[in-house]
Amino acid sequence: MIELAGLTKRYGLKTAVRELTCVIRPGLVTGFLGPNGAGKSTTMRMILGLDHPTAGEARVEGKPYARLTDPLTVVGALLEARAVHPGRTAYHHLLCLAQSNGVPRRRVGEVLDLVGLGPVARKRPRGFSLGMGQRLGIASALLGDPRILIFDEPVNGLDPEGIHWVRNLIRSLAADGRTVFVSSHLMSEMALTADHLIVIGQGQLLADTSMADFIEENARSTTRVRSPDQEALRDALADAGLTAEPARGPGAEGAWELAGDQTEPVGRLAADRGLVLHELCLHRASLEEAFMRLTSQAVEYQARGRAPEG
Ligand code: ADP
């Protein structure tokens, strides 16, 4: 478990993270979302003891990072900037890390196999592709078999196969009962990976909720219906008290759109009236739509909040 309590970081006049309070629980993938500059990396760095909070506290398994004995066995992290000694092979890089952190030597071979780098274990990471470098970073994070994992933008720059692999790995780590905290600016990827979301904007908490509730609350779903007898369909909908508007967007010509999930009443209505339908579908709001709506509201709110009085 990771606990943030009033976590705050100021750099001079700039407040990067402002009184962040939340709990990141085990057994789930918790996605950490926010526009660029929202304070995600700063928060992760404070959890990992790489930056000191101006106020408040971040605790991992009940303690601040600095008070952990053998931190690598409690929390593993993949941060954006990876430091790998250029002269060491992948195997030696991990071995040094293991030896300085009380991790048994056999674990090095295990994590190399786990991330698929077994065949290149004796090669220097200098020649590694971005994807291989990312796998080595993940191997370092997993080395101490920690209960908590923190990944900052883990799929950045990966090809589709690499993205798929990271997604499955992250999901399986949570399924093992570990606490997994992942930041990403890729909404479609997050929608496939995270169970729970923590959203921040300008350093402040905007949402701490399940993925399903977040989408439900912040984006609207619509029902689209199309009939060759467009006018009769519109009249039938109006008679039933269902408000429909001409659908917009590519391929929407001649279709009607209704707010929310109205597929059942519309389907029943069409059957009762003997109307032929060529399309009846629910368009589910995406995480991206929900996120844009929430963060644009936050920007507006901030802008209004800052407007000088009088
Ligand atoms: P994110 O990871 O969400 O993109 P960051 O945590 O990197 O956001 O940055 C949050 C804010 O804090 C940004 O405005 C950034 O410019 C500022 N910031 C981050 N690190 C420093 C630093 N070392 N000195 C000054 N400002 C910083």
mmCIF file of C-alpha atoms and ligand atoms in Angstrom:
data_model
loop_
_atom_site.group_PDB
_atom_site.id
_atom_site.type_symbol
_atom_site.label_atom_id
_atom_site.label_comp_id
_atom_site.label_asym_id
_atom_site.label_seq_id
_atom_site.Cartn_x
_atom_site.Cartn_y
_atom_site.Cartn_z
ATOM 1 C CA MET A 1 0.000 0.000 0.000
ATOM 2 C CA ILE A 2 1.133 3.564 -0.720
ATOM 3 C CA GLU A 3 -0.292 6.394 1.380
ATOM 4 C CA LEU A 4 -0.001 10.063 0.539
ATOM 5 C CA ALA A 5 -0.939 12.469 3.317
ATOM 6 C CA GLY A 6 -1.066 16.162 2.509
ATOM 7 C CA LEU A 7 1.885 15.621 0.181
ATOM 8 C CA THR A 8 3.158 18.979 -1.073
ATOM 9 C CA LYS A 9 6.180 20.068 -3.107
ATOM 10 C CA ARG A 10 7.110 23.633 -3.921
ATOM 11 C CA TYR A 11 9.983 24.689 -6.163
ATOM 12 C CA GLY A 12 10.434 28.356 -5.314
ATOM 13 C CA LEU A 13 7.117 30.012 -6.119
ATOM 14 C CA LYS A 14 5.891 27.051 -8.157
ATOM 15 C CA THR A 15 3.747 24.483 -6.332
ATOM 16 C CA ALA A 16 4.304 21.237 -8.251
ATOM 17 C CA VAL A 17 2.228 19.056 -5.874
ATOM 18 C CA ARG A 18 -0.402 20.476 -3.546
ATOM 19 C CA GLU A 19 -1.767 18.661 -0.477
ATOM 20 C CA LEU A 20 -2.233 15.329 -2.173
ATOM 21 C CA THR A 21 -4.003 12.804 0.073
ATOM 22 C CA CYS A 22 -4.906 9.337 -1.192
ATOM 23 C CA VAL A 23 -4.240 5.623 -0.763
ATOM 24 C CA ILE A 24 -2.974 3.308 -3.522
ATOM 25 C CA ARG A 25 -4.174 -0.191 -2.693
ATOM 26 C CA PRO A 26 -2.795 -3.677 -3.329
ATOM 27 C CA GLY A 27 -4.290 -6.086 -5.865
ATOM 28 C CA LEU A 28 -5.196 -3.333 -8.329
ATOM 29 C CA VAL A 29 -3.530 -1.409 -11.101
ATOM 30 C CA THR A 30 -3.914 2.245 -10.152
ATOM 31 C CA GLY A 31 -3.441 4.605 -13.063
ATOM 32 C CA PHE A 32 -1.954 8.024 -12.365
ATOM 33 C CA LEU A 33 -3.242 10.538 -14.890
ATOM 34 C CA GLY A 34 -2.728 14.219 -15.415
ATOM 35 C CA PRO A 35 -1.718 16.607 -18.186
ATOM 36 C CA ASN A 36 1.980 17.267 -18.725
ATOM 37 C CA GLY A 37 3.395 19.225 -15.825
ATOM 38 C CA ALA A 38 0.568 18.150 -13.476
ATOM 39 C CA GLY A 39 3.027 16.807 -10.907
ATOM 40 C CA LYS A 40 3.004 13.036 -11.557
ATOM 41 C CA SER A 41 6.770 12.523 -11.722
ATOM 42 C CA THR A 42 7.346 14.783 -8.721
ATOM 43 C CA THR A 43 4.827 12.719 -6.710
ATOM 44 C CA MET A 44 6.495 9.464 -7.734
ATOM 45 C CA ARG A 45 9.923 10.819 -6.891
ATOM 46 C CA MET A 46 8.723 11.802 -3.411
ATOM 47 C CA ILE A 47 7.258 8.317 -2.845
ATOM 48 C CA LEU A 48 10.667 6.903 -3.750
ATOM 49 C CA GLY A 49 12.591 9.270 -1.502
ATOM 50 C CA LEU A 50 14.280 10.989 -4.475
ATOM 51 C CA ASP A 51 12.717 14.331 -3.624
ATOM 52 C CA HIS A 52 11.782 15.719 -0.216
ATOM 53 C CA PRO A 53 8.245 16.948 0.376
ATOM 54 C CA THR A 54 7.876 20.596 1.381
ATOM 55 C CA ALA A 55 4.983 19.424 3.578
ATOM 56 C CA GLY A 56 3.081 16.206 4.211
ATOM 57 C CA GLU A 57 4.323 12.677 3.768
ATOM 58 C CA ALA A 58 4.420 9.682 1.421
ATOM 59 C CA ARG A 59 4.516 6.221 3.041
ATOM 60 C CA VAL A 60 5.190 2.807 1.495
ATOM 61 C CA GLU A 61 3.965 -0.142 3.560
ATOM 62 C CA GLY A 62 3.487 2.293 6.435
ATOM 63 C CA LYS A 63 6.902 3.991 6.393
ATOM 64 C CA PRO A 64 8.589 6.831 4.544
ATOM 65 C CA TYR A 65 10.943 5.386 1.903
ATOM 66 C CA ALA A 66 14.044 6.603 3.777
ATOM 67 C CA ARG A 67 13.116 4.456 6.793
ATOM 68 C CA LEU A 68 12.868 1.180 4.831
ATOM 69 C CA THR A 69 15.582 -1.409 5.389
ATOM 70 C CA ASP A 70 16.244 -3.125 2.006
ATOM 71 C CA PRO A 71 13.935 -0.772 0.063
ATOM 72 C CA LEU A 72 14.362 -2.770 -3.168
ATOM 73 C CA THR A 73 12.476 -5.674 -1.570
ATOM 74 C CA VAL A 74 9.573 -3.374 -0.651
ATOM 75 C CA VAL A 75 9.170 -1.121 -3.674
ATOM 76 C CA GLY A 76 10.494 -1.389 -7.227
ATOM 77 C CA ALA A 77 10.358 1.467 -9.692
ATOM 78 C CA LEU A 78 10.795 2.264 -13.333
ATOM 79 C CA LEU A 79 11.289 5.978 -13.745
ATOM 80 C CA GLU A 80 11.667 7.790 -17.046
ATOM 81 C CA ALA A 81 15.351 8.553 -16.651
ATOM 82 C CA ARG A 82 17.186 5.267 -16.365
ATOM 83 C CA ALA A 83 20.738 5.180 -15.102
ATOM 84 C CA VAL A 84 22.635 2.182 -16.434
ATOM 85 C CA HIS A 85 26.424 1.944 -16.132
ATOM 86 C CA PRO A 86 27.578 1.963 -19.776
ATOM 87 C CA GLY A 87 30.444 -0.494 -19.228
ATOM 88 C CA ARG A 88 28.449 -3.242 -17.503
ATOM 89 C CA THR A 89 26.518 -6.038 -19.157
ATOM 90 C CA ALA A 90 22.821 -6.370 -18.402
ATOM 91 C CA TYR A 91 23.659 -9.291 -16.090
ATOM 92 C CA HIS A 92 26.311 -7.316 -14.199
ATOM 93 C CA HIS A 93 24.140 -4.243 -13.919
ATOM 94 C CA LEU A 94 21.487 -6.333 -12.164
ATOM 95 C CA LEU A 95 24.046 -8.291 -10.144
ATOM 96 C CA CYS A 96 25.559 -5.079 -8.698
ATOM 97 C CA LEU A 97 22.090 -3.864 -7.835
ATOM 98 C CA ALA A 98 21.254 -7.215 -6.200
ATOM 99 C CA GLN A 99 24.482 -7.334 -4.183
ATOM 100 C CA SER A 100 24.133 -3.831 -2.822
ATOM 101 C CA ASN A 101 20.528 -4.486 -1.802
ATOM 102 C CA GLY A 102 20.636 -7.866 -0.104
ATOM 103 C CA VAL A 103 18.968 -9.678 -3.012
ATOM 104 C CA PRO A 104 20.163 -13.256 -3.751
ATOM 105 C CA ARG A 105 22.244 -13.755 -6.939
ATOM 106 C CA ARG A 106 19.848 -16.350 -8.410
ATOM 107 C CA ARG A 107 17.183 -13.643 -8.667
ATOM 108 C CA VAL A 108 19.211 -11.926 -11.434
ATOM 109 C CA GLY A 109 18.751 -14.851 -13.832
ATOM 110 C CA GLU A 110 15.100 -15.112 -12.861
ATOM 111 C CA VAL A 111 14.237 -11.496 -13.671
ATOM 112 C CA LEU A 112 16.272 -11.559 -16.900
ATOM 113 C CA ASP A 113 14.210 -14.553 -18.050
ATOM 114 C CA LEU A 114 11.001 -12.954 -16.815
ATOM 115 C CA VAL A 115 11.513 -9.873 -19.010
ATOM 116 C CA GLY A 116 12.827 -11.885 -21.961
ATOM 117 C CA LEU A 117 16.424 -10.597 -21.817
ATOM 118 C CA GLY A 118 17.987 -13.995 -21.000
ATOM 119 C CA PRO A 119 19.624 -14.335 -24.451
ATOM 120 C CA VAL A 120 21.290 -10.883 -24.250
ATOM 121 C CA ALA A 121 22.221 -11.015 -20.549
ATOM 122 C CA ARG A 122 25.950 -10.819 -21.355
ATOM 123 C CA LYS A 123 25.590 -7.853 -23.715
ATOM 124 C CA ARG A 124 26.129 -4.220 -22.766
ATOM 125 C CA PRO A 125 22.912 -2.165 -22.577
ATOM 126 C CA ARG A 126 24.573 0.550 -24.696
ATOM 127 C CA GLY A 127 23.490 -1.296 -27.832
ATOM 128 C CA PHE A 128 19.976 -2.039 -26.573
ATOM 129 C CA SER A 129 16.884 -0.795 -28.380
ATOM 130 C CA LEU A 130 14.479 1.416 -26.452
ATOM 131 C CA GLY A 131 12.249 -1.600 -25.803
ATOM 132 C CA MET A 132 15.154 -3.695 -24.480
ATOM 133 C CA GLY A 133 16.257 -0.807 -22.255
ATOM 134 C CA GLN A 134 12.718 -0.604 -20.916
ATOM 135 C CA ARG A 135 12.750 -4.353 -20.200
ATOM 136 C CA LEU A 136 16.027 -3.968 -18.323
ATOM 137 C CA GLY A 137 14.495 -1.138 -16.270
ATOM 138 C CA ILE A 138 11.537 -3.397 -15.465
ATOM 139 C CA ALA A 139 13.923 -6.221 -14.516
ATOM 140 C CA SER A 140 15.618 -3.829 -12.031
ATOM 141 C CA ALA A 141 12.226 -2.912 -10.568
ATOM 142 C CA LEU A 142 11.307 -6.594 -10.111
ATOM 143 C CA LEU A 143 14.699 -7.668 -8.735
ATOM 144 C CA GLY A 144 13.802 -7.523 -5.035
ATOM 145 C CA ASP A 145 10.417 -9.217 -5.669
ATOM 146 C CA PRO A 146 8.731 -6.147 -4.131
ATOM 147 C CA ARG A 147 5.086 -5.899 -3.061
ATOM 148 C CA ILE A 148 4.845 -2.401 -4.546
ATOM 149 C CA LEU A 149 5.676 -1.338 -8.094
ATOM 150 C CA ILE A 150 5.828 2.155 -9.511
ATOM 151 C CA PHE A 151 6.064 2.678 -13.250
ATOM 152 C CA ASP A 152 6.417 6.150 -14.770
ATOM 153 C CA GLU A 153 5.284 6.089 -18.414
ATOM 154 C CA PRO A 154 6.285 2.414 -18.884
ATOM 155 C CA VAL A 155 5.159 2.080 -22.517
ATOM 156 C CA ASN A 156 6.749 5.299 -23.795
ATOM 157 C CA GLY A 157 8.437 4.606 -27.119
ATOM 158 C CA LEU A 158 7.572 0.901 -27.226
ATOM 159 C CA ASP A 159 6.291 -0.920 -30.302
ATOM 160 C CA PRO A 160 2.841 -2.615 -30.191
ATOM 161 C CA GLU A 161 4.326 -5.962 -29.146
ATOM 162 C CA GLY A 162 6.270 -4.277 -26.317
ATOM 163 C CA ILE A 163 3.183 -2.358 -25.200
ATOM 164 C CA HIS A 164 1.167 -5.570 -25.103
ATOM 165 C CA TRP A 165 3.869 -7.271 -23.076
ATOM 166 C CA VAL A 166 4.126 -4.440 -20.511
ATOM 167 C CA ARG A 167 0.330 -4.299 -20.172
ATOM 168 C CA ASN A 168 0.092 -8.032 -19.442
ATOM 169 C CA LEU A 169 2.995 -7.885 -17.012
ATOM 170 C CA ILE A 170 1.444 -4.973 -15.104
ATOM 171 C CA ARG A 171 -1.914 -6.757 -14.914
ATOM 172 C CA SER A 172 -0.315 -9.988 -13.698
ATOM 173 C CA LEU A 173 1.644 -8.146 -10.977
ATOM 174 C CA ALA A 174 -1.607 -6.719 -9.626
ATOM 175 C CA ALA A 175 -3.321 -10.106 -9.950
ATOM 176 C CA ASP A 176 -0.553 -11.474 -7.672
ATOM 177 C CA GLY A 177 -1.831 -9.045 -5.028
ATOM 178 C CA ARG A 178 0.855 -6.389 -5.474
ATOM 179 C CA THR A 179 0.300 -2.634 -5.370
ATOM 180 C CA VAL A 180 0.886 -1.267 -8.871
ATOM 181 C CA PHE A 181 0.983 2.496 -9.525
ATOM 182 C CA VAL A 182 1.408 3.482 -13.185
ATOM 183 C CA SER A 183 1.530 6.888 -14.813
ATOM 184 C CA SER A 184 0.763 7.404 -18.461
ATOM 185 C CA HIS A 185 -0.446 10.137 -20.733
ATOM 186 C CA LEU A 186 -1.782 7.497 -23.160
ATOM 187 C CA MET A 187 -5.472 7.280 -22.315
ATOM 188 C CA SER A 188 -6.306 4.349 -24.578
ATOM 189 C CA GLU A 189 -3.510 2.365 -22.948
ATOM 190 C CA MET A 190 -4.588 3.308 -19.443
ATOM 191 C CA ALA A 191 -8.176 2.305 -20.231
ATOM 192 C CA LEU A 192 -6.922 -1.214 -20.981
ATOM 193 C CA THR A 193 -4.594 -1.457 -17.984
ATOM 194 C CA ALA A 194 -5.925 0.323 -14.895
ATOM 195 C CA ASP A 195 -8.706 -0.698 -12.485
ATOM 196 C CA HIS A 196 -8.557 2.474 -10.452
ATOM 197 C CA LEU A 197 -7.565 6.043 -11.287
ATOM 198 C CA ILE A 198 -5.951 8.922 -9.507
ATOM 199 C CA VAL A 199 -6.167 12.082 -11.593
ATOM 200 C CA ILE A 200 -4.297 15.279 -10.804
ATOM 201 C CA GLY A 201 -4.230 18.681 -12.431
ATOM 202 C CA GLN A 202 -1.830 21.474 -11.478
ATOM 203 C CA GLY A 203 -0.613 19.356 -8.567
ATOM 204 C CA GLN A 204 -4.072 18.878 -7.062
ATOM 205 C CA LEU A 205 -6.244 15.793 -6.716
ATOM 206 C CA LEU A 206 -9.098 15.889 -9.238
ATOM 207 C CA ALA A 207 -10.382 12.315 -8.931
ATOM 208 C CA ASP A 208 -9.710 9.131 -6.956
ATOM 209 C CA THR A 209 -12.163 6.582 -8.288
ATOM 210 C CA SER A 210 -12.647 3.303 -10.161
ATOM 211 C CA MET A 211 -12.136 3.396 -13.931
ATOM 212 C CA ALA A 212 -15.813 2.570 -14.561
ATOM 213 C CA ASP A 213 -17.111 5.297 -12.223
ATOM 214 C CA PHE A 214 -14.692 7.846 -13.620
ATOM 215 C CA ILE A 215 -15.941 7.312 -17.166
ATOM 216 C CA GLU A 216 -19.568 7.175 -16.010
ATOM 217 C CA GLU A 217 -19.281 10.455 -14.108
ATOM 218 C CA ASN A 218 -17.158 12.445 -16.530
ATOM 219 C CA ALA A 219 -18.244 11.459 -20.007
ATOM 220 C CA ARG A 220 -21.570 10.803 -21.619
ATOM 221 C CA SER A 221 -22.574 7.768 -23.628
ATOM 222 C CA THR A 222 -24.879 8.139 -26.605
ATOM 223 C CA THR A 223 -27.236 5.877 -28.541
ATOM 224 C CA ARG A 224 -27.230 6.064 -32.324
ATOM 225 C CA VAL A 225 -30.119 4.792 -34.406
ATOM 226 C CA ARG A 226 -30.615 4.757 -38.166
ATOM 227 C CA SER A 227 -33.575 3.747 -40.273
ATOM 228 C CA PRO A 228 -34.221 3.997 -44.016
ATOM 229 C CA ASP A 229 -37.461 5.661 -42.898
ATOM 230 C CA GLN A 230 -35.758 8.521 -41.084
ATOM 231 C CA GLU A 231 -38.819 10.739 -40.609
ATOM 232 C CA ALA A 232 -41.054 7.958 -39.302
ATOM 233 C CA LEU A 233 -38.344 7.018 -36.822
ATOM 234 C CA ARG A 234 -38.038 10.600 -35.593
ATOM 235 C CA ASP A 235 -41.828 10.840 -35.135
ATOM 236 C CA ALA A 236 -41.911 7.532 -33.265
ATOM 237 C CA LEU A 237 -39.118 8.666 -30.955
ATOM 238 C CA ALA A 238 -40.871 11.985 -30.308
ATOM 239 C CA ASP A 239 -44.183 10.190 -29.577
ATOM 240 C CA ALA A 240 -42.365 8.058 -27.005
ATOM 241 C CA GLY A 241 -40.921 11.170 -25.377
ATOM 242 C CA LEU A 242 -37.364 10.316 -26.464
ATOM 243 C CA THR A 243 -35.307 13.336 -27.494
ATOM 244 C CA ALA A 244 -33.168 12.689 -30.560
ATOM 245 C CA GLU A 245 -30.861 14.968 -32.504
ATOM 246 C CA PRO A 246 -29.187 14.452 -35.867
ATOM 247 C CA ALA A 247 -26.024 12.446 -35.224
ATOM 248 C CA ARG A 248 -22.733 14.194 -35.955
ATOM 249 C CA GLY A 249 -19.366 12.881 -37.032
ATOM 250 C CA PRO A 250 -18.080 10.578 -39.761
ATOM 251 C CA GLY A 251 -20.682 8.171 -41.138
ATOM 252 C CA ALA A 252 -23.432 9.794 -39.088
ATOM 253 C CA GLU A 253 -25.586 11.042 -41.977
ATOM 254 C CA GLY A 254 -29.236 10.159 -41.630
ATOM 255 C CA ALA A 255 -28.847 8.793 -38.091
ATOM 256 C CA TRP A 256 -30.370 10.070 -34.865
ATOM 257 C CA GLU A 257 -28.523 10.382 -31.614
ATOM 258 C CA LEU A 258 -29.945 10.137 -28.079
ATOM 259 C CA ALA A 259 -28.210 10.905 -24.796
ATOM 260 C CA GLY A 260 -27.363 7.924 -22.586
ATOM 261 C CA ASP A 261 -28.013 4.232 -23.144
ATOM 262 C CA GLN A 262 -31.420 4.099 -24.859
ATOM 263 C CA THR A 263 -30.810 0.997 -26.955
ATOM 264 C CA GLU A 264 -33.539 -1.063 -25.240
ATOM 265 C CA PRO A 265 -36.455 1.409 -25.464
ATOM 266 C CA VAL A 266 -35.487 2.392 -29.012
ATOM 267 C CA GLY A 267 -35.242 -1.251 -30.106
ATOM 268 C CA ARG A 268 -38.617 -2.044 -28.533
ATOM 269 C CA LEU A 269 -40.203 1.033 -30.084
ATOM 270 C CA ALA A 270 -38.925 0.139 -33.566
ATOM 271 C CA ALA A 271 -40.290 -3.409 -33.212
ATOM 272 C CA ASP A 272 -43.705 -2.135 -31.999
ATOM 273 C CA ARG A 273 -43.965 0.297 -34.921
ATOM 274 C CA GLY A 274 -42.648 -2.175 -37.500
ATOM 275 C CA LEU A 275 -39.760 0.155 -38.374
ATOM 276 C CA VAL A 276 -36.737 -1.264 -40.167
ATOM 277 C CA LEU A 277 -33.446 -0.320 -38.475
ATOM 278 C CA HIS A 278 -30.078 -0.379 -40.193
ATOM 279 C CA GLU A 279 -28.147 0.620 -37.091
ATOM 280 C CA LEU A 280 -28.758 0.714 -33.353
ATOM 281 C CA CYS A 281 -25.685 1.064 -31.208
ATOM 282 C CA LEU A 282 -24.394 2.427 -27.959
ATOM 283 C CA HIS A 283 -21.382 4.674 -28.204
ATOM 284 C CA ARG A 284 -19.565 4.327 -24.901
ATOM 285 C CA ALA A 285 -17.671 7.343 -23.719
ATOM 286 C CA SER A 286 -13.940 6.758 -23.713
ATOM 287 C CA LEU A 287 -11.509 7.440 -20.898
ATOM 288 C CA GLU A 288 -9.984 10.127 -23.107
ATOM 289 C CA GLU A 289 -13.324 11.971 -23.399
ATOM 290 C CA ALA A 290 -13.855 11.690 -19.646
ATOM 291 C CA PHE A 291 -10.357 12.935 -18.930
ATOM 292 C CA MET A 292 -10.616 15.886 -21.317
ATOM 293 C CA ARG A 293 -13.922 16.905 -19.781
ATOM 294 C CA LEU A 294 -12.621 16.723 -16.226
ATOM 295 C CA THR A 295 -9.320 18.478 -16.872
ATOM 296 C CA SER A 296 -10.861 21.215 -19.032
ATOM 297 C CA GLN A 297 -13.312 21.913 -16.196
ATOM 298 C CA ALA A 298 -10.382 22.069 -13.793
ATOM 299 C CA VAL A 299 -8.528 24.508 -16.056
ATOM 300 C CA GLU A 300 -11.655 26.676 -16.317
ATOM 301 C CA TYR A 301 -12.145 26.520 -12.572
ATOM 302 C CA GLN A 302 -8.532 27.497 -11.980
ATOM 303 C CA ALA A 303 -8.768 30.340 -14.485
ATOM 304 C CA ARG A 304 -11.941 31.655 -12.844
ATOM 305 C CA GLY A 305 -10.466 31.178 -9.378
ATOM 306 C CA ARG A 306 -7.449 33.255 -10.315
ATOM 307 C CA ALA A 307 -9.331 36.126 -11.964
ATOM 308 C CA PRO A 308 -8.529 39.344 -10.093
ATOM 309 C CA GLU A 309 -11.420 40.804 -8.155
ATOM 310 C CA GLY A 310 -12.862 44.179 -9.193
HETATM 311 P P1 ADP B 1 4.377 15.546 -14.821
HETATM 312 O O1 ADP B 1 5.207 14.364 -14.427
HETATM 313 O O2 ADP B 1 2.928 15.393 -14.456
HETATM 314 O O3 ADP B 1 4.546 15.942 -16.259
HETATM 315 P P2 ADP B 1 6.226 17.023 -13.142
HETATM 316 O O4 ADP B 1 6.112 16.380 -11.798
HETATM 317 O O5 ADP B 1 7.401 16.645 -13.966
HETATM 318 O O6 ADP B 1 4.867 16.807 -13.942
HETATM 319 O O7 ADP B 1 6.263 18.598 -12.957
HETATM 320 C C1 ADP B 1 5.304 19.329 -12.186
HETATM 321 C C2 ADP B 1 5.670 20.812 -12.196
HETATM 322 O O8 ADP B 1 6.806 21.046 -11.390
HETATM 323 C C3 ADP B 1 6.008 21.330 -13.576
HETATM 324 O O9 ADP B 1 5.491 22.630 -13.699
HETATM 325 C C4 ADP B 1 7.523 21.351 -13.582
HETATM 326 O O10 ADP B 1 7.994 22.368 -14.424
HETATM 327 C C5 ADP B 1 7.846 21.655 -12.122
HETATM 328 N N1 ADP B 1 9.120 21.044 -11.699
HETATM 329 C C6 ADP B 1 9.397 19.704 -11.656
HETATM 330 N N2 ADP B 1 10.648 19.495 -11.205
HETATM 331 C C7 ADP B 1 11.188 20.731 -10.962
HETATM 332 C C8 ADP B 1 12.462 21.201 -10.458
HETATM 333 N N3 ADP B 1 13.442 20.352 -10.137
HETATM 334 N N4 ADP B 1 12.612 22.532 -10.328
HETATM 335 C C9 ADP B 1 11.644 23.400 -10.639
HETATM 336 N N5 ADP B 1 10.421 23.029 -11.116
HETATM 337 C C10 ADP B 1 10.187 21.710 -11.266
#
